[in-house]
Amino acid sequence: MLEAVEKQKNYYPFFESDPKASAADLRNQLQDNSYLFFRGLVAPEKILQVRRAVLEVCMEAGWLDPVTDVMDAIVRPGVKPTSEGKPGYAAVYRKVLQLPLFHDFPNDPNLLAIAGILLDIPAQEVLVHPRRIGRITFPNNKGATTPPHQDFYYIRGSVDTYSCWIPLGECPVELGGLAIMPGSHRGGYREHTANFPGAVGGVGLPVDETTAVWHSTDFGLGDALFFHSYSIHKALPNLTANRLRISTDNRYQRPQDKIEPDALLPHIVADEKFDKKTRAARKN
Ligand SMILES: O=C(O)CCC(=O)C(=O)O
């Protein structure tokens, strides 16, 4: 249950969309809620294949307990949590980005179909940003949790870009799914003035958690969450004792729309370029 994890009243389940609904209905739902959430949009076997490939990399890196099933993602006792930007993380993450299964994943026809509807273009014309993104989130590392932000802070280019977040395996709330602030994209872009040292991205939006309303859920295999580049979202902390949370997020836009050149680079290279100077420039 959401309340059990966050101990706050302001968490509600996602509104669930039907991929067979009309394009107009789906666009209206996005406009209302700032997101579209689908149960089982991607075939479970596909999720499990990518999950295995990513977790095998984590096992090889010594992050997982070799006496357990790789698919359970149990952290090896004694392994210290690591995260984006920390020594040791990049070398492993680089191998994940090189996995063909991981790289091809956002081209899944069911994902392209929804992206095409949101962008109002045929699915085969949708441009998937080559900057594929994966997250490997350790337990006992609450400070690294992705803070509230809008993807436009990172993506730039066309405002009309949609992100899709998918956990690579079941992701109950305590493993740290994604939460969206419903209706938030309609408020436009906000300055990312809050510092979250040690967290993914390091900066974010100042949000009063005593009054903010969030939607989230226990994600099942193949569940997919699409949202607009202005939608305010954050991750929930991985509160499990010893399980990695793995996920992927990818961006979709029209090929003719403006694109930031870094969106064409591998995530790890783009991240290295996202230095202090770039961050300072994004303050205005
Ligand atoms: O998975 C995460 O922790 C962050 C994902 C995210 O913020 C995104 O998809 O934009």
XYZ file of C-alpha atoms and ligand atoms in Angstrom:
294
model
C 0.000 0.000 0.000
C 1.206 3.464 -0.858
C 0.358 4.917 2.566
C 2.327 2.233 4.358
C 5.460 3.187 2.491
C 5.347 6.941 2.500
C 3.280 7.352 5.681
C 1.512 10.267 4.058
C -2.080 10.818 3.136
C -1.355 12.377 -0.214
C -0.647 9.272 -2.324
C -3.301 7.862 -4.644
C -3.215 5.086 -7.260
C -2.674 5.955 -10.924
C -5.647 6.380 -13.205
C -5.296 3.374 -15.562
C -5.623 3.889 -19.308
C -6.700 1.404 -21.962
C -4.351 1.216 -24.966
C -7.399 0.485 -27.138
C -9.117 3.751 -26.158
C -9.431 6.339 -28.907
C -6.485 8.633 -29.596
C -8.599 11.589 -28.498
C -9.453 9.915 -25.174
C -5.821 9.045 -24.473
C -4.664 12.577 -25.247
C -7.412 13.971 -23.010
C -6.372 11.651 -20.196
C -2.786 12.836 -20.501
C -3.972 16.416 -20.515
C -6.015 15.802 -17.340
C -3.518 13.760 -15.340
C -0.101 14.647 -16.855
C 0.494 10.930 -17.508
C -0.853 7.760 -19.068
C -0.433 4.547 -17.108
C -0.974 1.147 -18.755
C -1.056 -2.269 -17.158
C 0.839 -4.960 -19.087
C 1.590 -2.865 -22.166
C 4.837 -4.723 -22.878
C 4.916 -8.518 -23.085
C 6.114 -9.974 -19.739
C 8.608 -12.277 -21.519
C 10.299 -9.263 -23.062
C 10.643 -7.548 -19.669
C 12.060 -10.717 -18.140
C 14.598 -11.146 -20.966
C 15.935 -7.614 -20.516
C 15.837 -8.020 -16.735
C 17.981 -11.152 -16.953
C 20.501 -9.471 -19.265
C 20.854 -6.422 -16.974
C 21.049 -8.487 -13.788
C 23.697 -10.768 -15.305
C 25.842 -7.652 -15.762
C 25.193 -6.742 -12.104
C 26.087 -10.290 -11.014
C 29.297 -10.208 -13.038
C 30.146 -6.919 -11.339
C 29.901 -8.632 -7.941
C 26.861 -6.571 -6.878
C 24.522 -9.572 -6.518
C 24.599 -12.493 -4.145
C 25.920 -15.447 -6.206
C 24.100 -18.042 -4.075
C 20.703 -16.545 -5.020
C 18.790 -16.579 -8.314
C 20.051 -13.714 -10.477
C 16.422 -12.778 -11.275
C 15.744 -11.992 -7.588
C 18.264 -9.105 -7.711
C 19.473 -9.749 -4.149
C 22.447 -7.569 -3.264
C 25.518 -9.482 -2.130
C 26.019 -9.046 1.634
C 28.670 -6.424 2.320
C 28.325 -4.617 -1.027
C 28.019 -0.870 -0.439
C 25.264 0.978 -2.305
C 26.382 2.956 -5.313
C 24.544 5.226 -7.727
C 24.889 7.461 -10.795
C 27.953 9.669 -10.610
C 29.698 7.431 -8.037
C 32.952 5.585 -8.768
C 32.278 2.029 -9.859
C 28.742 2.679 -11.074
C 29.650 3.976 -14.522
C 31.744 0.953 -15.540
C 28.817 -1.387 -14.864
C 26.195 0.928 -16.326
C 28.232 1.290 -19.526
C 27.906 -2.490 -20.044
C 24.131 -2.274 -19.534
C 23.833 0.444 -22.173
C 25.720 -1.782 -24.601
C 23.268 -4.689 -24.284
C 21.378 -5.020 -27.592
C 18.230 -6.150 -25.740
C 18.366 -3.064 -23.522
C 19.033 -0.745 -26.445
C 16.205 -2.151 -28.592
C 13.649 -2.165 -25.782
C 12.051 1.297 -26.356
C 11.302 0.340 -29.961
C 8.662 -2.111 -28.745
C 5.664 -1.658 -31.100
C 3.211 -1.174 -28.215
C 5.333 1.650 -26.802
C 5.757 3.295 -30.215
C 1.990 3.071 -30.781
C 1.257 5.077 -27.612
C 4.052 7.550 -28.344
C 2.638 8.008 -31.851
C -0.808 8.767 -30.429
C 0.588 11.324 -27.995
C 2.648 12.974 -30.722
C -0.146 12.648 -33.297
C 2.102 10.988 -35.877
C 2.290 7.430 -37.246
C 4.116 5.088 -34.852
C 6.805 4.336 -37.438
C 7.740 8.029 -37.599
C 8.339 8.436 -33.857
C 11.909 9.401 -32.960
C 13.198 7.545 -29.895
C 16.059 9.431 -28.298
C 19.253 7.410 -28.735
C 20.033 8.439 -25.132
C 18.538 5.252 -23.662
C 18.464 5.402 -19.867
C 18.669 2.679 -17.248
C 18.564 2.979 -13.468
C 20.029 0.521 -11.018
C 18.850 1.597 -7.587
C 20.357 0.116 -4.457
C 18.535 -0.390 -1.162
C 19.802 1.445 1.932
C 20.566 4.482 -0.180
C 17.530 6.701 0.332
C 19.547 9.880 -0.298
C 20.154 8.830 -3.910
C 16.410 8.707 -4.708
C 15.433 10.762 -7.760
C 13.928 14.035 -6.449
C 10.890 15.871 -7.895
C 11.734 17.317 -11.316
C 10.498 17.900 -14.849
C 12.330 16.051 -17.615
C 12.529 19.256 -19.643
C 15.272 20.359 -17.248
C 17.443 17.620 -18.799
C 15.898 17.024 -22.216
C 15.448 20.576 -23.578
C 14.752 20.490 -27.331
C 11.025 20.060 -27.919
C 8.606 20.569 -25.017
C 6.425 18.075 -26.817
C 8.600 15.151 -25.757
C 7.200 12.224 -23.790
C 9.074 10.021 -21.345
C 8.194 6.424 -20.676
C 9.292 4.796 -17.396
C 9.165 1.027 -17.067
C 10.520 -1.126 -14.248
C 12.398 -4.172 -15.509
C 10.462 -6.551 -13.284
C 7.687 -6.196 -10.757
C 8.109 -3.054 -8.721
C 5.981 -2.874 -5.590
C 5.919 0.528 -3.925
C 8.553 -0.457 -1.352
C 11.019 -1.148 -4.195
C 10.638 2.475 -5.310
C 8.446 3.064 -8.335
C 7.814 6.418 -9.978
C 5.233 8.935 -8.727
C 3.627 11.737 -10.730
C 2.075 14.967 -9.537
C -1.229 14.901 -11.421
C -2.041 17.957 -13.547
C 1.437 19.400 -12.982
C 2.490 19.705 -16.628
C -0.237 22.295 -17.177
C 1.643 24.692 -14.855
C 4.486 24.989 -17.391
C 8.195 24.848 -16.730
C 9.511 25.669 -13.264
C 13.001 26.581 -12.162
C 14.852 23.663 -10.592
C 16.162 25.525 -7.572
C 16.262 22.838 -4.869
C 19.509 20.999 -4.163
C 19.437 17.272 -3.464
C 23.103 16.405 -2.934
C 23.792 12.742 -3.649
C 20.486 12.210 -5.444
C 20.080 11.336 -9.125
C 20.476 14.667 -10.922
C 21.476 16.523 -7.728
C 18.856 19.238 -8.218
C 15.114 19.317 -8.382
C 11.967 21.216 -7.606
C 11.123 22.479 -4.156
C 7.912 20.639 -3.256
C 5.976 20.915 -0.012
C 5.433 17.221 0.702
C 2.840 17.963 3.366
C 0.417 19.252 0.741
C 1.642 17.792 -2.574
C -0.558 15.146 -4.189
C 1.116 12.189 -5.917
C -0.116 9.257 -7.964
C 1.787 5.969 -8.009
C 1.224 2.231 -7.723
C 2.683 -1.237 -7.361
C 3.997 -1.761 -10.900
C 3.483 -5.193 -12.454
C 5.412 -6.838 -15.286
C 5.104 -4.777 -18.465
C 3.326 -1.806 -16.866
C 4.305 1.456 -18.564
C 4.069 5.080 -17.477
C 4.153 7.835 -20.122
C 4.388 11.496 -19.157
C 4.978 14.941 -20.648
C 8.317 16.770 -20.381
C 6.701 19.260 -17.951
C 5.084 16.593 -15.728
C 6.517 16.765 -12.221
C 7.629 13.339 -11.056
C 9.974 11.662 -8.608
C 11.047 8.203 -7.575
C 9.946 6.590 -4.337
C 12.818 5.293 -2.209
C 13.964 1.691 -2.436
C 13.002 0.591 1.081
C 13.694 -3.116 0.647
C 16.383 -4.710 2.786
C 18.479 -6.086 -0.050
C 16.918 -5.886 -3.536
C 18.045 -3.834 -6.528
C 15.379 -1.880 -8.398
C 16.107 -1.808 -12.134
C 14.198 0.275 -14.645
C 14.484 2.027 -17.967
C 13.226 5.403 -19.115
C 13.134 6.565 -22.701
C 12.049 9.682 -24.548
C 9.884 10.011 -27.648
C 9.425 13.008 -29.945
C 8.572 14.038 -33.516
C 11.615 13.774 -35.819
C 11.040 17.244 -37.249
C 10.887 18.943 -33.810
C 13.809 20.646 -32.113
C 16.216 18.269 -30.386
C 19.081 18.885 -28.006
C 22.252 17.328 -29.502
C 23.011 15.577 -26.192
C 19.805 13.559 -26.572
C 21.606 11.817 -29.434
C 24.493 10.710 -27.192
C 24.705 7.670 -24.926
C 23.364 8.548 -21.457
C 26.692 8.132 -19.752
C 28.459 10.486 -22.182
C 25.646 13.049 -21.981
C 25.803 12.873 -18.162
C 29.533 13.530 -18.141
C 28.929 16.627 -20.290
C 26.160 17.796 -17.929
C 28.683 19.621 -15.791
C 28.492 22.571 -13.401
C 28.544 25.089 -16.255
C 25.598 23.444 -17.990
C 23.636 23.296 -14.736
C 24.321 26.979 -14.060
C 23.094 27.871 -17.556
C 19.827 26.023 -16.850
C 19.074 28.304 -13.938
C 17.738 31.008 -16.237
O 13.993 5.914 -12.167
C 14.297 6.933 -11.584
O 14.740 6.932 -10.431
C 14.138 8.265 -12.247
C 13.423 8.216 -13.545
C 13.020 9.560 -14.020
O 12.970 10.512 -13.293
C 12.625 9.755 -15.393
O 12.271 8.809 -16.062
O 12.634 10.913 -15.830
